[in-house]
Coordinates of N, CA and C in Angstrom, one line a residue:
M1 N 0.8 -1.0 0.2 CA -0.3 0.1 0.3 C 0.7 1.3 -0.4
K2 N 0.4 2.0 -0.9 CA 1.5 3.1 -1.5 C 1.1 4.4 0.0
Q3 N 2.6 4.9 0.4 CA 1.9 6.1 1.6 C 1.3 7.0 1.4
K4 N 1.0 8.3 2.1 CA 0.5 9.4 2.1 C 1.3 9.9 2.5
L5 N 1.7 10.8 1.3 CA 3.2 11.5 1.5 C 2.6 13.2 1.6
I6 N 2.1 14.1 1.2 CA 1.5 14.8 1.8 C -0.1 14.8 1.8
D7 N -0.7 15.4 3.4 CA -2.2 15.3 3.7 C -2.4 16.7 4.3
M8 N -3.0 17.4 3.7 CA -3.5 18.8 4.1 C -5.2 19.1 3.9
K9 N -5.3 19.2 5.0 CA -6.9 19.5 4.8 C -7.4 21.1 5.5
D10 N -7.9 21.4 4.9 CA -8.3 22.8 5.2 C -7.0 23.8 5.8
I11 N -6.2 23.8 4.9 CA -5.1 24.9 5.4 C -5.7 26.6 5.3
V12 N -4.9 27.2 5.9 CA -5.5 28.8 5.7 C -3.9 29.4 6.3
K13 N -3.6 30.2 5.4 CA -2.4 30.7 5.9 C -2.5 32.4 5.7
F14 N -2.2 33.3 6.7 CA -2.8 34.5 6.7 C -1.3 35.7 6.7
Y15 N -1.9 36.8 6.4 CA -0.2 37.7 7.0 C -0.8 38.8 8.1
K16 N -0.7 39.3 8.9 CA -0.9 40.6 9.3 C 0.0 41.8 8.6
M17 N -0.9 42.4 8.2 CA -0.1 43.7 7.7 C -0.7 45.4 8.3
G18 N -0.5 45.3 9.7 CA -0.7 46.4 10.2 C -2.8 46.1 11.0
K19 N -3.9 46.6 10.8 CA -4.7 46.6 11.2 C -5.6 45.4 10.2
N20 N -4.9 45.1 9.3 CA -5.0 44.1 8.1 C -4.9 43.0 8.3
K21 N -5.6 41.6 7.2 CA -5.2 40.8 7.3 C -5.2 39.9 6.0
L22 N -4.4 39.6 5.2 CA -3.9 39.3 4.1 C -4.1 37.4 4.1
T23 N -5.4 37.2 3.9 CA -5.3 35.7 3.3 C -4.8 34.9 2.3
V24 N -3.8 34.2 2.0 CA -2.8 33.6 1.0 C -3.0 32.3 0.5
L25 N -4.0 31.6 1.5 CA -4.4 30.5 1.5 C -5.4 30.1 2.4
N26 N -6.9 29.4 1.5 CA -8.1 29.9 1.6 C -9.0 28.2 1.6
Q27 N -8.9 27.5 2.7 CA -9.3 26.6 3.2 C -9.0 25.6 2.0
V28 N -7.7 25.4 2.2 CA -6.7 24.2 0.3 C -6.4 23.3 1.5
S29 N -7.3 21.4 0.9 CA -6.7 20.5 1.2 C -6.0 19.6 0.1
L30 N -5.2 18.9 0.3 CA -4.5 18.3 -0.7 C -3.9 17.1 0.0
E31 N -3.7 16.1 -0.9 CA -3.2 14.4 -0.7 C -2.4 14.5 -2.1
V32 N -1.4 13.6 -2.0 CA -0.2 13.0 -2.2 C 0.7 12.0 -2.2
E33 N 0.2 11.2 -2.8 CA 0.3 10.0 -2.6 C 2.3 9.5 -2.8
E34 N 2.9 8.9 -2.5 CA 4.2 8.5 -3.1 C 4.0 7.9 -4.7
G35 N 4.9 8.0 -5.9 CA 5.2 8.2 -6.6 C 4.3 8.8 -7.3
E36 N 3.0 9.8 -7.1 CA 2.5 10.3 -8.1 C 3.9 11.5 -8.4
F37 N 3.4 12.0 -9.2 CA 3.6 13.9 -10.4 C 2.9 14.2 -10.5
V38 N 3.1 15.4 -9.5 CA 2.0 16.2 -9.2 C 2.0 17.7 -9.7
A39 N 1.3 18.3 -10.1 CA 2.0 20.1 -11.1 C 0.7 20.8 -10.6
V40 N 1.1 21.6 -9.6 CA 0.4 22.5 -8.7 C 0.3 24.0 -9.8
L41 N -0.6 24.2 -10.4 CA -0.5 25.3 -11.4 C -1.4 26.7 -11.1
G42 N -0.7 28.0 -11.4 CA -1.1 28.9 -10.6 C -0.4 30.1 -11.5
P43 N -1.4 31.0 -11.7 CA -0.6 32.5 -12.2 C 0.3 32.7 -11.1
S44 N 0.6 34.3 -10.8 CA 1.5 34.9 -10.3 C 0.6 35.6 -9.0
G45 N 0.9 35.3 -7.9 CA -0.1 35.5 -6.9 C -1.3 34.6 -7.0
S46 N -1.5 33.7 -6.9 CA -2.4 32.4 -6.6 C -2.3 31.8 -5.5
G47 N -1.2 32.4 -5.4 CA -0.7 31.2 -3.4 C 0.0 30.4 -3.7
K48 N 0.4 29.9 -4.9 CA 1.1 28.5 -5.5 C 2.6 28.3 -4.8
S49 N 3.3 29.5 -4.4 CA 4.2 29.6 -4.2 C 4.5 29.3 -2.4
T50 N 3.5 29.9 -1.9 CA 3.2 29.9 -0.2 C 2.6 28.6 0.1
L51 N 2.4 28.4 -0.8 CA 1.9 26.1 -0.9 C 2.8 25.5 -0.6
M52 N 3.9 25.9 -1.8 CA 5.3 25.1 -2.1 C 5.9 25.3 -0.6
N53 N 5.9 25.9 0.4 CA 7.0 26.7 1.2 C 6.1 25.8 2.3
I54 N 4.9 26.0 2.4 CA 4.2 25.3 3.5 C 4.3 24.0 3.3
I55 N 4.4 22.9 2.1 CA 4.9 21.6 1.7 C 6.2 21.3 2.1
G56 N 6.8 22.6 1.8 CA 8.5 22.1 2.4 C 8.9 22.5 3.4
C57 N 8.0 22.7 3.9 CA 8.8 23.3 6.1 C 9.1 24.3 6.1
I58 N 9.0 25.4 4.7 CA 9.7 26.6 4.7 C 9.0 27.5 5.6
D59 N 7.7 28.0 5.9 CA 6.4 28.3 6.5 C 5.6 27.8 6.7
I60 N 4.8 27.9 7.6 CA 3.7 27.3 8.3 C 2.4 27.9 8.3
A61 N 1.9 27.4 8.1 CA 0.3 27.3 8.1 C -0.3 27.9 9.3
S62 N -1.1 28.6 9.0 CA -2.0 29.3 10.1 C -3.4 29.2 10.7
S63 N -3.8 27.9 10.1 CA -4.5 26.6 10.4 C -4.9 26.1 9.8
G64 N -5.6 24.8 10.3 CA -5.4 23.9 9.4 C -4.7 22.4 9.8
E65 N -4.8 21.9 9.1 CA -3.6 20.0 9.6 C -3.0 19.3 8.5
F66 N -1.5 19.7 8.8 CA -1.0 19.0 7.5 C 0.2 18.0 8.3
T67 N 0.1 16.7 7.5 CA 0.6 15.1 7.9 C 1.7 15.7 6.9
L68 N 3.3 15.4 6.9 CA 4.2 15.4 5.6 C 4.9 13.8 6.4
A69 N 4.7 12.7 5.3 CA 5.0 12.1 5.5 C 5.2 11.3 6.9
G70 N 4.1 10.9 7.2 CA 3.6 10.4 8.6 C 4.4 11.5 9.8
E71 N 4.7 12.9 9.3 CA 4.9 13.8 10.4 C 3.8 14.7 10.7
N72 N 3.3 15.2 11.9 CA 2.3 15.6 12.5 C 2.8 17.3 12.0
I73 N 3.4 18.1 11.0 CA 3.7 19.4 11.2 C 3.6 20.8 11.7
M74 N 2.3 20.6 12.3 CA 2.0 21.9 12.8 C 2.4 21.7 13.9
K75 N 2.5 20.6 14.6 CA 3.4 20.6 15.8 C 4.7 20.3 16.3
K76 N 5.4 21.2 15.2 CA 6.7 21.0 15.1 C 7.6 22.0 15.6
S77 N 8.7 22.1 16.4 CA 8.9 23.3 16.4 C 10.0 24.0 15.2
E78 N 11.0 25.1 15.3 CA 11.6 24.9 14.3 C 13.0 24.4 13.7
D79 N 13.5 23.3 15.0 CA 14.5 23.0 14.7 C 14.0 21.4 14.3
E80 N 12.9 20.8 14.8 CA 12.1 19.5 14.2 C 11.2 19.3 12.6
L81 N 11.5 21.2 12.6 CA 10.9 21.4 10.8 C 11.7 21.4 10.1
A82 N 13.3 21.6 10.6 CA 14.4 21.6 9.9 C 14.8 20.5 9.7
H83 N 14.7 19.3 10.8 CA 14.6 18.3 10.7 C 14.2 17.2 9.6
V84 N 13.1 17.3 9.5 CA 11.8 17.2 8.7 C 12.7 17.6 7.3
R85 N 12.5 19.1 7.1 CA 13.2 19.4 6.2 C 14.0 19.0 5.4
N86 N 15.0 19.1 5.3 CA 16.5 17.9 5.2 C 16.0 16.5 5.0
K87 N 15.3 15.9 5.7 CA 15.0 14.4 5.8 C 14.5 13.8 4.5
V88 N 13.3 14.9 4.6 CA 12.2 14.5 3.6 C 11.7 15.1 2.0
V89 N 12.4 16.3 2.0 CA 12.3 17.0 0.9 C 13.6 17.2 0.3
G90 N 13.4 16.7 -0.9 CA 14.6 17.3 -2.2 C 14.1 19.2 -2.8
F91 N 15.4 20.5 -2.9 CA 14.1 21.2 -3.8 C 15.4 21.4 -4.8
I92 N 14.1 22.1 -5.7 CA 14.9 22.4 -6.9 C 14.1 23.8 -7.4
F93 N 15.4 24.9 -7.9 CA 14.8 26.5 -7.2 C 15.1 26.4 -9.4
Q94 N 14.1 28.1 -9.5 CA 14.1 27.8 -11.0 C 15.4 28.7 -10.9
R95 N 15.8 29.2 -10.5 CA 17.6 29.9 -10.7 C 18.5 29.5 -10.1
F96 N 18.3 27.8 -10.3 CA 19.5 26.7 -9.7 C 20.1 26.6 -8.3
N97 N 20.5 28.3 -7.6 CA 21.1 28.3 -6.4 C 22.6 27.1 -5.8
L98 N 23.3 27.3 -7.2 CA 24.4 26.9 -7.0 C 25.5 27.5 -6.6
L99 N 26.6 26.8 -6.3 CA 27.8 27.8 -5.5 C 28.6 28.0 -6.8
P100 N 29.0 29.0 -6.9 CA 29.4 29.8 -8.3 C 30.9 29.1 -8.4
K101 N 31.8 29.5 -7.0 CA 33.2 29.1 -7.5 C 33.4 27.6 -7.3
Y102 N 32.9 26.4 -7.2 CA 33.0 25.3 -6.9 C 32.2 24.6 -8.4
T103 N 32.9 23.2 -8.2 CA 32.9 22.4 -9.0 C 31.3 22.0 -9.0
A104 N 30.6 21.0 -10.1 CA 29.3 20.5 -10.2 C 29.4 19.6 -9.3
I105 N 30.1 18.8 -9.0 CA 30.1 17.6 -8.3 C 30.5 18.4 -6.6
H106 N 31.5 19.1 -6.4 CA 31.5 19.8 -5.3 C 30.1 20.1 -4.6
N107 N 29.7 21.4 -5.3 CA 27.9 21.5 -5.5 C 26.8 20.2 -5.0
V108 N 26.9 19.5 -5.6 CA 26.0 17.8 -5.2 C 26.4 17.3 -3.5
A109 N 28.0 17.1 -3.6 CA 28.5 16.8 -2.5 C 28.0 17.9 -1.4
F110 N 27.9 18.9 -1.9 CA 27.9 19.9 -0.7 C 27.3 19.1 0.9
P111 N 25.4 19.2 0.4 CA 24.9 18.2 1.5 C 25.5 17.4 2.1
L112 N 26.3 16.4 1.3 CA 26.6 15.6 2.3 C 27.8 15.7 3.4
F113 N 28.7 17.1 2.6 CA 29.6 17.2 4.1 C 29.1 17.8 4.8
L114 N 27.9 19.0 4.9 CA 27.1 19.2 6.0 C 26.6 18.3 7.2
R115 N 25.9 17.2 6.3 CA 25.9 15.7 7.2 C 27.3 14.9 8.0
G116 N 27.9 15.3 7.4 CA 30.0 15.0 8.3 C 29.7 13.6 7.5
L117 N 29.7 13.7 6.0 CA 30.6 12.9 5.4 C 31.2 12.8 5.2
N118 N 32.5 11.8 4.8 CA 34.0 12.1 3.8 C 34.3 12.8 2.8
K119 N 35.0 13.3 2.2 CA 34.8 13.8 1.1 C 35.3 13.2 0.0
K120 N 35.5 11.6 0.4 CA 35.8 10.7 -0.8 C 34.0 9.6 -0.5
D121 N 33.8 10.0 0.4 CA 32.5 9.4 -0.4 C 31.3 10.0 -0.1
A122 N 32.0 11.3 -0.2 CA 30.5 12.3 -0.5 C 30.4 12.5 -2.0
Y123 N 31.8 12.1 -2.4 CA 32.4 12.6 -4.6 C 31.9 11.7 -5.0
R124 N 32.1 10.1 -4.4 CA 31.5 9.0 -4.8 C 30.2 8.8 -5.6
E125 N 29.3 9.5 -4.1 CA 27.6 9.4 -4.0 C 27.4 10.5 -4.8
A126 N 28.2 11.3 -5.1 CA 27.7 12.9 -6.0 C 28.2 12.6 -7.8
S127 N 29.1 11.8 -7.7 CA 29.6 11.3 -9.2 C 28.7 10.7 -9.7
E128 N 27.8 9.7 -8.9 CA 26.8 9.0 -9.1 C 25.7 9.4 -9.7
L129 N 24.8 10.4 -8.7 CA 24.1 11.3 -9.2 C 24.3 12.4 -10.4
L130 N 25.9 12.8 -10.5 CA 26.0 13.8 -11.5 C 25.4 12.4 -12.9
K131 N 25.9 10.9 -13.3 CA 25.7 10.5 -14.5 C 23.9 10.2 -14.4
K132 N 23.2 10.4 -13.2 CA 21.8 9.3 -13.3 C 21.5 10.8 -14.7
V133 N 21.7 11.8 -14.3 CA 20.9 13.2 -14.9 C 21.8 13.4 -16.1
G134 N 22.7 12.6 -16.4 CA 23.0 12.6 -17.9 C 24.7 13.6 -17.8
L135 N 25.1 13.8 -17.1 CA 26.4 15.1 -16.4 C 27.3 14.4 -16.1
G136 N 28.1 13.0 -16.3 CA 28.8 12.0 -16.1 C 29.9 12.7 -16.5
D137 N 29.6 13.8 -17.3 CA 31.3 13.7 -18.0 C 31.7 15.1 -17.8
R138 N 30.7 15.9 -16.7 CA 30.9 17.7 -16.2 C 30.5 17.6 -14.8
V139 N 31.4 16.3 -14.4 CA 31.8 16.3 -12.9 C 32.6 17.9 -12.6
N140 N 34.0 17.9 -13.2 CA 34.5 19.3 -12.9 C 34.3 20.6 -13.5
H141 N 33.0 20.8 -14.2 CA 32.8 21.9 -14.6 C 32.3 22.4 -13.4
K142 N 32.6 24.3 -13.5 CA 32.2 25.4 -12.7 C 30.6 25.7 -13.1
P143 N 29.9 26.1 -12.4 CA 28.3 26.4 -13.2 C 28.4 27.6 -13.9
M144 N 29.6 28.3 -14.7 CA 29.3 29.6 -15.1 C 29.7 28.4 -17.2
E145 N 30.7 27.4 -16.5 CA 30.5 26.7 -17.9 C 30.1 25.5 -18.4
L146 N 28.8 25.6 -17.7 CA 27.5 24.8 -18.2 C 26.2 25.7 -18.5
S147 N 25.6 25.0 -19.6 CA 24.2 26.0 -19.6 C 23.5 25.6 -18.8
G148 N 22.4 26.8 -18.9 CA 21.3 27.0 -17.9 C 20.8 25.1 -18.0
G149 N 21.0 24.7 -18.9 CA 19.3 22.9 -18.4 C 20.6 22.8 -18.0
Q150 N 21.9 22.3 -18.2 CA 23.1 21.6 -17.3 C 23.3 22.1 -16.0
Q151 N 23.1 23.3 -15.8 CA 22.7 24.2 -14.2 C 21.7 23.2 -13.5
Q152 N 20.4 22.9 -13.8 CA 19.5 22.7 -13.4 C 19.8 21.5 -13.0
R153 N 20.5 20.4 -14.0 CA 20.4 18.9 -14.1 C 21.6 19.0 -12.5
V154 N 22.3 20.1 -12.1 CA 22.6 19.8 -11.3 C 22.4 20.0 -9.8
S155 N 21.5 20.9 -10.0 CA 20.7 21.2 -8.8 C 19.3 19.7 -8.5
I156 N 19.3 19.2 -9.6 CA 19.0 18.1 -9.4 C 19.6 16.8 -8.7
A157 N 20.5 16.7 -9.2 CA 21.0 16.1 -8.1 C 21.5 16.4 -7.3
R158 N 21.4 17.0 -6.8 CA 21.7 18.2 -5.3 C 20.5 17.9 -4.9
A159 N 19.5 17.7 -5.2 CA 17.9 17.8 -4.6 C 18.0 15.5 -4.0
L160 N 18.3 15.3 -5.3 CA 18.2 13.8 -4.8 C 19.7 13.1 -3.8
V161 N 20.2 13.9 -3.0 CA 21.1 13.5 -2.4 C 20.3 13.0 -0.6
G162 N 20.8 11.8 -0.9 CA 20.0 11.8 0.5 C 18.7 10.6 0.4
K163 N 18.4 10.5 -0.8 CA 17.0 10.4 -1.5 C 15.7 10.9 -0.6
P164 N 15.9 11.6 -0.8 CA 14.3 12.3 -0.3 C 13.3 11.8 -0.8
K165 N 12.0 12.2 0.3 CA 10.8 11.3 -0.1 C 10.0 11.7 -1.4
I166 N 10.4 13.7 -0.9 CA 9.4 14.1 -2.2 C 10.4 14.8 -3.0
L167 N 10.7 15.3 -4.5 CA 11.2 16.3 -5.2 C 10.5 17.1 -5.2
L168 N 10.6 18.6 -4.9 CA 10.0 19.9 -5.1 C 10.3 20.5 -5.9
A169 N 10.0 20.8 -6.8 CA 10.1 21.9 -7.7 C 9.6 22.7 -8.1
D170 N 10.4 24.0 -7.6 CA 10.0 25.2 -7.7 C 9.5 25.9 -9.4
E171 N 8.8 26.0 -10.3 CA 9.6 27.2 -11.5 C 10.6 26.2 -12.2
P172 N 11.0 25.1 -12.2 CA 12.2 24.3 -12.5 C 12.8 25.3 -14.1
T173 N 11.7 25.1 -14.6 CA 12.2 25.6 -16.2 C 11.8 27.1 -16.6
G174 N 11.4 27.2 -15.7 CA 11.4 29.0 -16.3 C 12.6 29.9 -16.2
A175 N 13.4 29.4 -16.0 CA 15.1 30.6 -16.4 C 15.4 29.8 -17.7
L176 N 15.1 28.6 -18.3 CA 15.4 28.3 -19.5 C 14.3 28.2 -20.5
D177 N 15.6 28.1 -22.0 CA 14.8 27.7 -23.2 C 13.5 27.0 -23.6
S178 N 13.2 26.7 -25.0 CA 12.3 25.5 -24.4 C 12.3 24.5 -24.5
K179 N 13.7 24.3 -25.5 CA 14.8 23.1 -26.1 C 14.7 22.2 -24.1
S180 N 15.9 23.1 -23.5 CA 16.0 23.0 -22.4 C 15.3 22.5 -21.3
G181 N 14.3 23.6 -21.1 CA 13.0 23.1 -20.2 C 12.2 22.1 -21.0
G182 N 12.0 21.4 -22.3 CA 11.6 20.0 -22.2 C 12.6 18.7 -22.3
E183 N 13.9 19.1 -22.0 CA 14.7 18.2 -21.4 C 14.4 18.0 -20.6
I184 N 14.8 18.8 -19.2 CA 14.0 18.8 -17.9 C 13.1 17.8 -17.4
M185 N 12.3 18.8 -18.1 CA 10.7 17.7 -18.2 C 10.9 16.4 -17.7
E186 N 11.4 15.7 -19.4 CA 11.7 14.5 -19.3 C 12.6 13.6 -18.6
L187 N 13.7 14.7 -17.8 CA 14.1 13.8 -16.6 C 13.5 13.6 -15.4
F188 N 12.9 14.1 -15.6 CA 11.5 14.8 -14.3 C 10.6 13.2 -15.2
L189 N 10.1 12.7 -16.0 CA 9.2 11.7 -16.2 C 10.0 10.5 -15.9
E190 N 11.3 10.4 -16.2 CA 12.3 9.7 -16.1 C 12.3 8.9 -14.3
L191 N 12.8 10.1 -13.8 CA 12.9 10.3 -12.0 C 12.2 9.6 -11.7
N192 N 10.9 10.1 -12.1 CA 9.3 9.4 -11.4 C 9.1 8.1 -12.1
K193 N 9.0 7.7 -13.2 CA 9.4 6.2 -13.3 C 10.3 5.7 -12.4
D194 N 11.0 6.2 -12.4 CA 12.2 5.6 -11.0 C 11.6 4.8 -9.4
G195 N 10.5 6.1 -9.6 CA 10.0 5.6 -7.9 C 9.9 7.3 -7.4
N196 N 10.1 8.2 -7.8 CA 10.5 9.4 -7.1 C 9.2 10.3 -7.5
T197 N 8.7 10.3 -6.0 CA 7.4 11.6 -6.0 C 8.3 13.0 -6.2
I198 N 7.4 13.7 -6.8 CA 7.3 15.1 -7.4 C 6.5 15.7 -7.2
V199 N 6.0 16.7 -6.8 CA 5.3 17.9 -7.0 C 6.1 19.4 -7.6
L200 N 5.3 19.8 -9.0 CA 6.3 20.7 -9.2 C 5.4 22.3 -9.7
I201 N 5.8 23.1 -9.0 CA 5.2 24.2 -9.3 C 5.5 24.9 -10.6
T202 N 4.6 25.5 -11.1 CA 4.4 26.1 -12.4 C 3.0 27.4 -12.5
H203 N 3.5 27.9 -13.6 CA 2.6 28.8 -14.1 C 2.0 28.5 -15.5
D204 N 3.0 27.7 -15.9 CA 2.6 27.3 -17.7 C 2.2 26.1 -17.8
L205 N 1.0 25.6 -18.4 CA 0.2 24.8 -18.6 C 0.5 23.7 -19.1
E206 N 1.7 24.2 -20.4 CA 2.1 23.1 -21.0 C 2.7 22.1 -20.4
I207 N 3.7 23.4 -19.3 CA 4.4 22.3 -18.7 C 3.9 21.3 -17.6
A208 N 2.7 22.1 -17.0 CA 1.9 21.2 -16.0 C 1.3 20.1 -16.6
K209 N 1.3 19.9 -17.8 CA 0.7 18.7 -18.4 C 1.6 17.8 -19.0
K210 N 2.8 17.4 -18.4 CA 3.6 16.9 -18.2 C 3.7 15.7 -17.2
A211 N 3.0 16.4 -16.7 CA 2.4 15.6 -14.6 C 1.3 14.6 -14.9
H212 N 1.6 13.8 -14.4 CA 0.4 12.8 -14.2 C -1.6 13.4 -13.6
R213 N -1.3 14.6 -12.9 CA -1.9 15.3 -12.3 C -2.0 16.5 -12.0
I214 N -2.8 17.2 -12.4 CA -2.3 19.0 -12.0 C -3.5 19.3 -11.7
I215 N -2.9 20.4 -10.1 CA -3.8 20.9 -9.3 C -4.0 22.4 -9.9
H216 N -5.1 22.8 -10.0 CA -4.9 24.3 -9.7 C -5.6 24.8 -9.1
V217 N -4.6 26.3 -9.2 CA -4.7 27.1 -7.4 C -4.6 28.2 -8.2
K218 N -6.2 29.5 -7.8 CA -6.5 30.0 -8.2 C -7.0 31.3 -7.1
D219 N -6.4 33.0 -6.3 CA -7.0 33.1 -6.1 C -7.3 32.3 -3.9
G220 N -5.5 31.8 -4.3 CA -5.6 31.0 -2.6 C -6.2 29.5 -2.2
K221 N -7.4 29.3 -3.9 CA -8.2 28.1 -3.3 C -7.6 27.1 -4.6
I222 N -7.9 26.0 -3.9 CA -7.9 24.9 -5.2 C -9.3 24.6 -5.9
H223 N -9.2 25.2 -7.3 CA -10.8 25.2 -7.8 C -10.7 24.2 -8.6
N224 N -10.2 23.4 -9.4 CA -10.2 22.6 -9.9 C -8.9 21.2 -10.1
F225 N -9.2 20.1 -10.3 CA -8.6 19.0 -10.4 C -8.3 18.6 -12.3
L226 N -7.6 18.5 -12.7 CA -7.5 18.4 -13.7 C -6.7 16.7 -14.5

């Protein structure tokens, strides 16, 4: 039986702005099982990025229920949230967020260094992951020596470090041309076939159509499932 990795019920997120209250998410409910490839689609300002931040334990909901990989997120302290985030979620960002002075293999190995793994073993795992994303011949290249699509592959390899339960991708093709973006989406499909659960945030319907399920967010609410 597949595990329910994301289980949100009636999630509300608001921010106080002086005497006013800005509600960004309003009664959002969402379930994602392991092995799914889900796209969260919505325009700028729809609330999809806030939803991503809550899923990734970067932000906390104001109210509602949220269980992530069996953990009750609403009752976690900041330190506990950081632990869950590092263990459960692999993040992929639009702008890659690579260390510019270091090689691809060092960028991928860096999270392993933070976990105390020695350089030899960290580099071995990083090398295997770079091969997995099609960059086995680019391990010693720095980000500026790589194309945008290749840089995004490095960031995907880094996200795979530690075998996270969920890959959370925020507009992963937004900084790429259509050809490179299409190649990245094909890579996501391959990773999903290998068993990786993927939640992808996008404003682009054509990108969202590559996923197996589309969740449409508008004005802080989930309006329909396509």
